[in-house]
Coordinates of N, CA and C in Angstrom, one line a residue:
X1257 N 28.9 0.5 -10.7 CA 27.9 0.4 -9.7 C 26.9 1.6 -9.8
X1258 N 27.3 2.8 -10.2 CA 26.6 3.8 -9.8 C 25.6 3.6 -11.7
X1259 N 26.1 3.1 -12.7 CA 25.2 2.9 -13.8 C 24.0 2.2 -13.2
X1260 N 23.8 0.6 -12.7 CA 23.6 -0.4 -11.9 C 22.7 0.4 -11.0
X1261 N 22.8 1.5 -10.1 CA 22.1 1.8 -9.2 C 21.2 2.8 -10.0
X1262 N 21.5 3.4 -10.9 CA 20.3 4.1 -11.4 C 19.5 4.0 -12.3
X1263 N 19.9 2.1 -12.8 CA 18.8 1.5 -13.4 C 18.0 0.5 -13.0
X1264 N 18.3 0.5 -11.6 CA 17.5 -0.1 -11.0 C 16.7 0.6 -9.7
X1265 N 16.9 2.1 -9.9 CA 16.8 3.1 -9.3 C 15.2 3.5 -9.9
X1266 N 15.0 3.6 -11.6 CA 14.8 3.9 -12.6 C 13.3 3.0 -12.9
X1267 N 14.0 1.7 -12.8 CA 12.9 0.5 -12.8 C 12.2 0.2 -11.6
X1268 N 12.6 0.6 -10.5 CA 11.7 0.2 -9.1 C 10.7 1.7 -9.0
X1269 N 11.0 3.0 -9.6 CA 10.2 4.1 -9.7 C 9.1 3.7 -10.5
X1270 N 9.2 2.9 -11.5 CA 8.1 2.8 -12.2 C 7.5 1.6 -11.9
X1271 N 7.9 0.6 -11.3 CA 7.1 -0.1 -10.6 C 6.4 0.6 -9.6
X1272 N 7.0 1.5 -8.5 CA 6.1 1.6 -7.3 C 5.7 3.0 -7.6
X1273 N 5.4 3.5 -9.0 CA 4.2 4.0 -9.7 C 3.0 3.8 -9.8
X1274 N 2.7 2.5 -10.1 CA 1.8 1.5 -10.9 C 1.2 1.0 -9.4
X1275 N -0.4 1.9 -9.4 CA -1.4 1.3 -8.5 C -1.6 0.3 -7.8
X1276 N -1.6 0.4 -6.7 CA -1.2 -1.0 -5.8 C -1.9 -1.1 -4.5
X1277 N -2.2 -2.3 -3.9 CA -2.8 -1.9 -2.4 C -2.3 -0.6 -1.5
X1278 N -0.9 -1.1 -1.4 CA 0.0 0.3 -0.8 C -0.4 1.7 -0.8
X1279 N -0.7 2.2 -2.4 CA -1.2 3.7 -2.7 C -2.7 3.8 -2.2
X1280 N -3.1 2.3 -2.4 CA -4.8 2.7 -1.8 C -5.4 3.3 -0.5
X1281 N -4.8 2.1 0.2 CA -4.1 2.3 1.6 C -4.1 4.1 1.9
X1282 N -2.8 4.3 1.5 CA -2.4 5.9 1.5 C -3.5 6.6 1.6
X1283 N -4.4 6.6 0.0 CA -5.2 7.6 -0.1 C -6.3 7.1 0.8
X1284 N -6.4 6.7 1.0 CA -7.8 6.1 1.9 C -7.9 6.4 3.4
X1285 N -6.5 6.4 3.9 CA -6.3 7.2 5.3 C -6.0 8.7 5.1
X1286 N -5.5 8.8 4.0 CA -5.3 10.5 3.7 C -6.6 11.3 3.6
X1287 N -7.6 10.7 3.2 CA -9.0 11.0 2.9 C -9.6 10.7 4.2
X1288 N -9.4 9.8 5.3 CA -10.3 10.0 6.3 C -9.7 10.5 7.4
X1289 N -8.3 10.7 7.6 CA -7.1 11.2 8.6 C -6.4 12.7 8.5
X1290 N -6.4 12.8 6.9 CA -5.5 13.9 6.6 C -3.9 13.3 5.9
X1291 N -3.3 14.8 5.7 CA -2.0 14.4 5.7 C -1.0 13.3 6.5
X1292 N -1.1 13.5 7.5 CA -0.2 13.1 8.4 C -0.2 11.5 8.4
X1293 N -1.7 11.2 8.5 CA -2.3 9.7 8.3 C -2.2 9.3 7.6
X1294 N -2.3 10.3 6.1 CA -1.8 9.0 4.7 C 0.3 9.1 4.7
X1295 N 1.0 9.7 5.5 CA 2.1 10.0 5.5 C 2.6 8.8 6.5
X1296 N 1.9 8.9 7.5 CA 2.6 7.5 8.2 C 2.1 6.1 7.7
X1297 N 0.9 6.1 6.8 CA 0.9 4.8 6.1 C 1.6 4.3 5.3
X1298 N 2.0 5.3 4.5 CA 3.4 5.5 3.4 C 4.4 5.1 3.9
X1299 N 4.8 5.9 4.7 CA 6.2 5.3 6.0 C 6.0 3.6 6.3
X1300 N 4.9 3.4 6.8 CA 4.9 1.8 7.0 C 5.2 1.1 5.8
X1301 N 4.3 1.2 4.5 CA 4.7 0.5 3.6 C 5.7 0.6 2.9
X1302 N 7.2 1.1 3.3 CA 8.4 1.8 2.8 C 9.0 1.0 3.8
X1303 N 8.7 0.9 4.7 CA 9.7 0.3 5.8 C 9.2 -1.6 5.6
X1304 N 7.9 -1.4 5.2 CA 7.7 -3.1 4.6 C 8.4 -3.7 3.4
X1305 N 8.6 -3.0 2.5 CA 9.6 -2.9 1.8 C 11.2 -3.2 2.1
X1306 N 11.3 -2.2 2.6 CA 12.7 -2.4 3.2 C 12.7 -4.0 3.8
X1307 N 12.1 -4.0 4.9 CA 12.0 -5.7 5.5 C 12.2 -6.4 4.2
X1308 N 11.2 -6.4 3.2 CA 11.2 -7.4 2.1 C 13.0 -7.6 1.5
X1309 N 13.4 -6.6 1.0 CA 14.5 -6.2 0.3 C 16.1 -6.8 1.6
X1310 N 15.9 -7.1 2.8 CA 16.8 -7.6 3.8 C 16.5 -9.1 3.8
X1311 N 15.5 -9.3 3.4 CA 15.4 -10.4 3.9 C 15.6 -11.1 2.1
X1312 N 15.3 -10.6 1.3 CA 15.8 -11.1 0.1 C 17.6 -10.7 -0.1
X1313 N 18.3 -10.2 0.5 CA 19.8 -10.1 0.6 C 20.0 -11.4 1.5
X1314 N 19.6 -11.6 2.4 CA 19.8 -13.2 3.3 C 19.2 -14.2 2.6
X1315 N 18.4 -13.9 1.5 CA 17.7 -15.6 1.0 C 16.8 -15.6 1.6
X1316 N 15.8 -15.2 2.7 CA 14.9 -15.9 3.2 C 13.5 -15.7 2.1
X1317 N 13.8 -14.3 1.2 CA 13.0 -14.4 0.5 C 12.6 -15.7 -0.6
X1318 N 14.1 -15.8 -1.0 CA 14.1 -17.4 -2.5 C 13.4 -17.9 -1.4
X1319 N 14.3 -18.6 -0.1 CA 13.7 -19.5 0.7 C 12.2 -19.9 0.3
X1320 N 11.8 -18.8 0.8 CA 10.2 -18.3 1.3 C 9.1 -18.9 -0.4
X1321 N 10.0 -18.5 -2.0 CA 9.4 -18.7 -2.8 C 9.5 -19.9 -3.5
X1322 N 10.6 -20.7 -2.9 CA 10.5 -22.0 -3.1 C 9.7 -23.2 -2.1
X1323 N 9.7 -22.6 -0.9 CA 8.7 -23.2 0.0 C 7.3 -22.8 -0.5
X1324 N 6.4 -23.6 -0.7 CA 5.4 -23.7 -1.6 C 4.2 -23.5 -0.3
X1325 N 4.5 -24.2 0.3 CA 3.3 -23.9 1.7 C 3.1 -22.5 2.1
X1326 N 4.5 -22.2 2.8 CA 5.3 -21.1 3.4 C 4.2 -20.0 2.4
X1327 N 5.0 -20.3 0.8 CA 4.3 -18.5 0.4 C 2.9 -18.7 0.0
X1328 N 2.2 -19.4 -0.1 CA 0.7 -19.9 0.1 C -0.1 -19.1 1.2
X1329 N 0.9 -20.0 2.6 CA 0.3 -19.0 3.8 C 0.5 -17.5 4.2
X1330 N 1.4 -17.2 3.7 CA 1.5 -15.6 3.7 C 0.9 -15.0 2.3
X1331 N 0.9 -15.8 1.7 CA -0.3 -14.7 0.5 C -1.5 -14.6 0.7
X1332 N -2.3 -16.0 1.5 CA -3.7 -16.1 2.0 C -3.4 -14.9 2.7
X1333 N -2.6 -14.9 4.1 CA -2.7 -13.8 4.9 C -2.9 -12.4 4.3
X1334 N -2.1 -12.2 3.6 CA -2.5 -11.2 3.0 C -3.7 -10.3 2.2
X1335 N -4.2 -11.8 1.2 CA -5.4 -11.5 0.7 C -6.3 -11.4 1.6
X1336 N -6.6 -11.7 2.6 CA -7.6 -11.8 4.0 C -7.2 -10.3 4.9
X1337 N -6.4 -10.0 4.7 CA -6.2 -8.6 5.2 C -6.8 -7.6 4.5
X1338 N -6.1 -7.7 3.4 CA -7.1 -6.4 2.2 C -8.3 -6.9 2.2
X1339 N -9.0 -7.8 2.1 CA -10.3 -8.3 1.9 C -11.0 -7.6 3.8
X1340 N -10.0 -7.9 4.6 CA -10.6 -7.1 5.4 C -10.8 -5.7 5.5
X1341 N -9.7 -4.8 4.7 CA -9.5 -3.9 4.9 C -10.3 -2.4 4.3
X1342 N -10.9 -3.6 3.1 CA -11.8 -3.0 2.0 C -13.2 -3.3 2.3
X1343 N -13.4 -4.2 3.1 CA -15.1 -4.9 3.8 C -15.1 -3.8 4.6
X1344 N -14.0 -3.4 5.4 CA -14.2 -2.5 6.6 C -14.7 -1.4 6.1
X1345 N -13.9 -0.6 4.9 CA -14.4 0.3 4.3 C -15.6 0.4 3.8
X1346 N -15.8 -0.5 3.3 CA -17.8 -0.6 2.3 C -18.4 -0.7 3.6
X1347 N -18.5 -0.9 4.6 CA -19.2 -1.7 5.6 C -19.6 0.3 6.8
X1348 N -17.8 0.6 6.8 CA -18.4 2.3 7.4 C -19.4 3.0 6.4
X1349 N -19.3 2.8 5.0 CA -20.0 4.2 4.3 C -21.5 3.7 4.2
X1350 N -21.4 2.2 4.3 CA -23.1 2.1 4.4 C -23.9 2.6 5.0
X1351 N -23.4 2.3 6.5 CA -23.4 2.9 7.7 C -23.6 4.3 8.0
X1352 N -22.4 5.2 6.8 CA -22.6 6.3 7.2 C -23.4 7.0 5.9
X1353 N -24.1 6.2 5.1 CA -24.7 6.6 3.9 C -26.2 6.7 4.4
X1354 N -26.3 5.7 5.5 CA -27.6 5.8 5.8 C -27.9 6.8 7.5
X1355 N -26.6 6.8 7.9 CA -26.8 8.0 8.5 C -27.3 8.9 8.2
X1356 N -26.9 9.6 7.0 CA -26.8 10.9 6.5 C -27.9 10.9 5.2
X1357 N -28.8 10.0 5.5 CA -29.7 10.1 4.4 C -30.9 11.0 4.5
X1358 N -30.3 12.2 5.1 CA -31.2 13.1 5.1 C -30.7 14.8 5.4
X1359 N -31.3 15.3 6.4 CA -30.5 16.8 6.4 C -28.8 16.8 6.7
X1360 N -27.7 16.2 7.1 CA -26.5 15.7 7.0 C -26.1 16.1 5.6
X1361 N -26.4 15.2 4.3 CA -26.0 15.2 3.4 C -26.7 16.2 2.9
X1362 N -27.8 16.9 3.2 CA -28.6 17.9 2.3 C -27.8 19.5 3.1
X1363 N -27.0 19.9 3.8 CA -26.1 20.2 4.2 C -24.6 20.6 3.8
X1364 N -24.6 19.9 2.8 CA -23.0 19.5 2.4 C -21.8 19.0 4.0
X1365 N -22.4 18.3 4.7 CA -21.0 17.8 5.2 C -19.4 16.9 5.1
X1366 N -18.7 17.4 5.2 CA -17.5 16.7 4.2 C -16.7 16.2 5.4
X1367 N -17.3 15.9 6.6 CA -16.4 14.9 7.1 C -16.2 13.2 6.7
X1368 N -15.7 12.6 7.0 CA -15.0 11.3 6.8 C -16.3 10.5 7.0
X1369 N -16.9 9.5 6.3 CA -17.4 8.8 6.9 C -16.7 7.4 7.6
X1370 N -15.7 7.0 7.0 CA -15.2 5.9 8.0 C -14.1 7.0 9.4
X1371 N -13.6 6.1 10.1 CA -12.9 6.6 11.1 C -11.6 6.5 11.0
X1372 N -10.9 7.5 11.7 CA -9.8 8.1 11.0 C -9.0 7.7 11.9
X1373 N -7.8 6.6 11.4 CA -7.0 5.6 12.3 C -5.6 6.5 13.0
X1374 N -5.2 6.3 13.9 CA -3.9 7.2 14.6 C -2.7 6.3 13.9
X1375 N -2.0 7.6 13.8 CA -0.8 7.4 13.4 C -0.1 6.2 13.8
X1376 N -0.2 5.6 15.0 CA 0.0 4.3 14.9 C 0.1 3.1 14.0
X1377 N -1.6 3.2 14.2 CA -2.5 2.1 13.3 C -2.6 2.5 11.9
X1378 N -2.1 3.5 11.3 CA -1.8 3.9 10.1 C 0.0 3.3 9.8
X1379 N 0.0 3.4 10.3 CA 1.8 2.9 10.3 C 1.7 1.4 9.8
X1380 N 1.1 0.6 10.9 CA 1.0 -0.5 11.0 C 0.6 -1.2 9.8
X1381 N -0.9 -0.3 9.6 CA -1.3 -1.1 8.0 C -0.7 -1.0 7.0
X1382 N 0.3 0.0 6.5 CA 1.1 0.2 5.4 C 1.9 -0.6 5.8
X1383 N 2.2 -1.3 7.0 CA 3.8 -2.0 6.8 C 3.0 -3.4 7.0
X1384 N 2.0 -4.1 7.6 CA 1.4 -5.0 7.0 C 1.1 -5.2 5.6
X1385 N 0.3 -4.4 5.0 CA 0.2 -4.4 4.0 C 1.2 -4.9 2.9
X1386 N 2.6 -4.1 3.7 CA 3.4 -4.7 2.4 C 4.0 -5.9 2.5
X1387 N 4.5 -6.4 4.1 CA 4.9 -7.7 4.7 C 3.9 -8.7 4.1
X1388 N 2.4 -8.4 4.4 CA 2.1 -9.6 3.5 C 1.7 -9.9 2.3
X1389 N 2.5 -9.5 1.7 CA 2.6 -9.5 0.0 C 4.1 -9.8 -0.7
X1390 N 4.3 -11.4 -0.3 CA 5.4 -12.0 -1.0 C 5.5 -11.7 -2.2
X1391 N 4.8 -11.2 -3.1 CA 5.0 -10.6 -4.4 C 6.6 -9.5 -4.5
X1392 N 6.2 -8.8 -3.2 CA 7.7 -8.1 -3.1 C 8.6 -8.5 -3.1
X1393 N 8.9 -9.7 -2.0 CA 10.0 -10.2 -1.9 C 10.3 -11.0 -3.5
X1394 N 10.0 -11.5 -3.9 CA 9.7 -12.5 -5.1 C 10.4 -11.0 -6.4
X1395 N 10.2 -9.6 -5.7 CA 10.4 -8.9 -6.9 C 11.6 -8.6 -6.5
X1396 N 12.4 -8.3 -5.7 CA 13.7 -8.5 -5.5 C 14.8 -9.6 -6.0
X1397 N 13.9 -11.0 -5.3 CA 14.7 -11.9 -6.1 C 14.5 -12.2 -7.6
X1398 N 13.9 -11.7 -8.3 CA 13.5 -11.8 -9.9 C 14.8 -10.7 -10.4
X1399 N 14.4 -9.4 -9.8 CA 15.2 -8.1 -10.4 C 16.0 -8.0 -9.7
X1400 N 16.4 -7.9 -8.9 CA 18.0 -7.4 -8.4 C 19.2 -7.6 -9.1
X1401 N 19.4 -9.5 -9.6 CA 20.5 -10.1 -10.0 C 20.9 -9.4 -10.9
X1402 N 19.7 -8.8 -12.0 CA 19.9 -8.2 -13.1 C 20.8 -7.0 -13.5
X1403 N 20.8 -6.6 -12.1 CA 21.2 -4.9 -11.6 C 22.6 -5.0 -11.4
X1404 N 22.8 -6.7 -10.7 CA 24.2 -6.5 -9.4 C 25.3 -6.5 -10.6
X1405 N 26.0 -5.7 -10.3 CA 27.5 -5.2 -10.9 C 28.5 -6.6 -10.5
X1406 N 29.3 -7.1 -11.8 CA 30.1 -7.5 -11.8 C 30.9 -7.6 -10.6
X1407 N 32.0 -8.9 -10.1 CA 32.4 -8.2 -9.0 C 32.4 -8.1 -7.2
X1408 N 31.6 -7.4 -7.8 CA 30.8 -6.8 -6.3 C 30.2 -8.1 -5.2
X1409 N 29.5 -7.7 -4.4 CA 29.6 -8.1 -3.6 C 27.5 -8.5 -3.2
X1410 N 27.0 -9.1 -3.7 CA 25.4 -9.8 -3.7 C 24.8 -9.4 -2.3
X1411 N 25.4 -9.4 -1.0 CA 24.6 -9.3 0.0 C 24.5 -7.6 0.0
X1412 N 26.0 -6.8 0.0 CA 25.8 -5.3 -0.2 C 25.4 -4.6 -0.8
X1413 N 24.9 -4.9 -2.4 CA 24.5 -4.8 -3.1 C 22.9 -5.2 -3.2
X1414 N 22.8 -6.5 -2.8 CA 20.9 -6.2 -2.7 C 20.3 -5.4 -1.3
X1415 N 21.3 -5.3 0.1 CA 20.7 -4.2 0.6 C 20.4 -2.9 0.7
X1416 N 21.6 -2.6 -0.5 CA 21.6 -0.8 -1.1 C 20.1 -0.6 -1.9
X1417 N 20.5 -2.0 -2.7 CA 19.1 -1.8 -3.5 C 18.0 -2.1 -2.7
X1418 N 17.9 -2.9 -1.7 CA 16.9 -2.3 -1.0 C 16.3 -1.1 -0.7
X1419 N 16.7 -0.5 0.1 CA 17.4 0.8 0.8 C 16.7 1.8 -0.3
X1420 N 17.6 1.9 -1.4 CA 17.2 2.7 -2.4 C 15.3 2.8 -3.0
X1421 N 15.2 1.1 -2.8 CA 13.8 1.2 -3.6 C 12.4 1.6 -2.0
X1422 N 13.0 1.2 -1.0 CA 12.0 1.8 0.4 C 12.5 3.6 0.4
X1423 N 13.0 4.0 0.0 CA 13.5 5.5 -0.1 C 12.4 5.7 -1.6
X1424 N 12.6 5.3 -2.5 CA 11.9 5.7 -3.5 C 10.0 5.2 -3.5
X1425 N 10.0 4.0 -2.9 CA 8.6 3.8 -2.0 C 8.3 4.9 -1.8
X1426 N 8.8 5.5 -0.4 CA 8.4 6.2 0.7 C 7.8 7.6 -0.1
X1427 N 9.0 8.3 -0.8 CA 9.2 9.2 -1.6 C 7.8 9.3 -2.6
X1428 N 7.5 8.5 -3.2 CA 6.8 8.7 -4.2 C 5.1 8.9 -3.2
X1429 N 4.8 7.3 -2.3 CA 3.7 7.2 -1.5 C 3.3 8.5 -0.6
X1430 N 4.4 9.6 0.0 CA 4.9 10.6 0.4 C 3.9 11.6 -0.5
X1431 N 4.5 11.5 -1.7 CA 4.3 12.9 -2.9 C 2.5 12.3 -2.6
X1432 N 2.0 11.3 -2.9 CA 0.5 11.1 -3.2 C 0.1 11.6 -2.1
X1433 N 0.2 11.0 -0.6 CA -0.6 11.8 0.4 C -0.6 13.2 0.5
X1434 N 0.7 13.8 -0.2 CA 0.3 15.2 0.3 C -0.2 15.6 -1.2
X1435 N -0.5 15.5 -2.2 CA -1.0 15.7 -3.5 C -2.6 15.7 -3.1
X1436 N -3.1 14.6 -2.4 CA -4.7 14.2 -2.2 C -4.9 14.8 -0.7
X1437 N -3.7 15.4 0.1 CA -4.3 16.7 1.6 C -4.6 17.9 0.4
X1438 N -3.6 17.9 0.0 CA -4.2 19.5 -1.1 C -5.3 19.3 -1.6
X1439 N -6.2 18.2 -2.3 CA -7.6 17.8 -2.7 C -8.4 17.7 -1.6
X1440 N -8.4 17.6 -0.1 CA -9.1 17.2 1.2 C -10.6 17.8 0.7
X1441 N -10.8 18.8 0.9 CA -12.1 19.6 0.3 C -12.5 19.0 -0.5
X1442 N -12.4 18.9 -1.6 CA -13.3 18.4 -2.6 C -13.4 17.0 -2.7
X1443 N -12.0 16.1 -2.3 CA -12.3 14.8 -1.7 C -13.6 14.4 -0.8
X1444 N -13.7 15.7 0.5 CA -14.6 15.1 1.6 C -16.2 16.0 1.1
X1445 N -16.1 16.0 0.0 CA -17.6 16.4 -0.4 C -18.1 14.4 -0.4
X1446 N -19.4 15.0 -0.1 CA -20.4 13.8 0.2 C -20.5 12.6 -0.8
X1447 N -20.9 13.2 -1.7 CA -21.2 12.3 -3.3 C -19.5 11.8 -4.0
X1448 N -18.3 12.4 -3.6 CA -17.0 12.5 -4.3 C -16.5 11.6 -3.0
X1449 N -16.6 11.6 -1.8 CA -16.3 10.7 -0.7 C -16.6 9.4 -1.1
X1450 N -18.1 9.8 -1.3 CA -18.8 8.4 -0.9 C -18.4 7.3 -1.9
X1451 N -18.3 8.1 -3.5 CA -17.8 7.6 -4.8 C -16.1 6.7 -4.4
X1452 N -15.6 7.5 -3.6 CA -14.1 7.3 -3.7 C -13.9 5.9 -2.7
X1453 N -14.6 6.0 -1.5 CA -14.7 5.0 -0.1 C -15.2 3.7 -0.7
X1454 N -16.4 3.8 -1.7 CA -16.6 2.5 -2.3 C -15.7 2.3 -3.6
X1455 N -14.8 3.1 -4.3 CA -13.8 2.6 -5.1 C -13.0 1.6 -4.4
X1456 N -12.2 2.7 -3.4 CA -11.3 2.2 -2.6 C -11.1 0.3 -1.6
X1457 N -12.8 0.7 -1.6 CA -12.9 -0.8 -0.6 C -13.4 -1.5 -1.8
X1458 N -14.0 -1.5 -2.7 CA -14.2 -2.6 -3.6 C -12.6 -3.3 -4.3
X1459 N -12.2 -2.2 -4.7 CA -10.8 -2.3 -5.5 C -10.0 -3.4 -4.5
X1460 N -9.7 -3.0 -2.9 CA -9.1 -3.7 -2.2 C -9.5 -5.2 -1.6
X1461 N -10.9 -5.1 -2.0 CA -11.8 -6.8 -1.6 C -11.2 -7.4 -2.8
X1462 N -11.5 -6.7 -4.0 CA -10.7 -7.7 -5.4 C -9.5 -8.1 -5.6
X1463 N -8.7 -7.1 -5.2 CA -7.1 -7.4 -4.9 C -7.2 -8.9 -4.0
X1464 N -7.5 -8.8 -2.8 CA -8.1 -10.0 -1.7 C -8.0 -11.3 -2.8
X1465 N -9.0 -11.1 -3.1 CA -9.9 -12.4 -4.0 C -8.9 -12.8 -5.0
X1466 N -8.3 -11.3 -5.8 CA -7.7 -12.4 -6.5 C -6.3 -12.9 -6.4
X1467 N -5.6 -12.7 -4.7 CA -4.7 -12.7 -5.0 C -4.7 -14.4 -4.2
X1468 N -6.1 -14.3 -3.4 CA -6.2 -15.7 -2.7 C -6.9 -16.8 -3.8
X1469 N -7.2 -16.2 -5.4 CA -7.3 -17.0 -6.5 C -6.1 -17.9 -7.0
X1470 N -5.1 -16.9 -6.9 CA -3.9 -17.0 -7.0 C -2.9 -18.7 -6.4
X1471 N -3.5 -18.4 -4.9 CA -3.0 -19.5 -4.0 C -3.3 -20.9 -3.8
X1472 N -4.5 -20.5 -4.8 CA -5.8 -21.7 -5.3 C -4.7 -22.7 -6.1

């Protein structure tokens, strides 16, 4: 078991390495909130995870990927979220680009141009974010089987590995928000903001599009 746990310990770190709405999310509230803001968005999407990873120990995940409708409608949902999530973002900097199109930005001011969500509503979006993205669940039931030890026991065993991989989520999403509070300064420069706010919301409109290409 404990081989089993640390290669699948091993393999879900480098998946939830690998750039994703989730981290964007993060840095995107970390850059207009701070620490604390990209830390509770991390927490949400760790604990969406987790949900994923319970609900693929009960099957509702297979369920969910063999129901053809079912994971259609929760992927649209999802693309339509980040598609909103990333319009919202292009949609504040324009707004605040043309605010500041004069002594503001001739100034150096390095506050946020979008607005900076409460810990709450930073919670929320990280654990939406990952709830609606049956890709997760779908990655449990692909990789787990692979993992489970001889033996053993399929429902205890895919909720450890749950468990393990929202701890390693959390952990990693954790390290980025506070990696990019230590950058805050040179992040909320005007031109390195403004650069980063329309990365961030274009990147997250295309995720959208192509994941509602996808459902096509």
């Amino acid at each position: 078991m404990t081989t089993a746990m640390l290669g699948f310990a091993l393999f879900s770190l480098l998946v939830t390495m690998a750039p994703g709405p989730d981290t964007l999310l993060v840095l995107r509230n970390c850059l207009r909130g701070g620490r604390r803001t990209g830390s509770a968005t991390a927490l949400g999407a760790a604990v969406g995870s987790l949900a994923w990873g319970v609900a693929a120990a009960f099957g509702l995940a297979a369920a969910l990927q063999r129901w053809d409708a079912a994971f259609t409608v929760v992927r649209l949902a999802g693309a339509a979220y980040l598609v909103f999530l990333g319009a919202q973002a292009l949609w504040a900097q324009r707004r605040a680009a043309r605010a500041a199109a004069g002594p503001q930005e001739a100034y150096g001011a390095q506050e946020p141009a979008g607005r900076a969500p409460g810990l709450g509503e930073a919670f929320r979006q990280g654990l939406l974010s990952c709830l609606l993205n049956p890709k997760v669940g779908v990655f449990f039931v692909a990789v787990v089987p692979q993992f489970l030890p001889e033996g053993g026991s399929p429902l205890g065993a895919t909720l450890l590995f749950g468990v393990v991989d929202a701890v390693i989520a959390a952990a990693w999403m954790l390290l980025v928000a506070v990696c990019a509070a230590r950058m805050l300064t040179w992040l909320r420069r005007p031109r390195v903001h403004r650069n980063l706010e329309r990365a961030t919301g274009g990147v997250l409109v295309a995720l959208g599009v192509g994941t509602a290409a996808e459902s096509v």
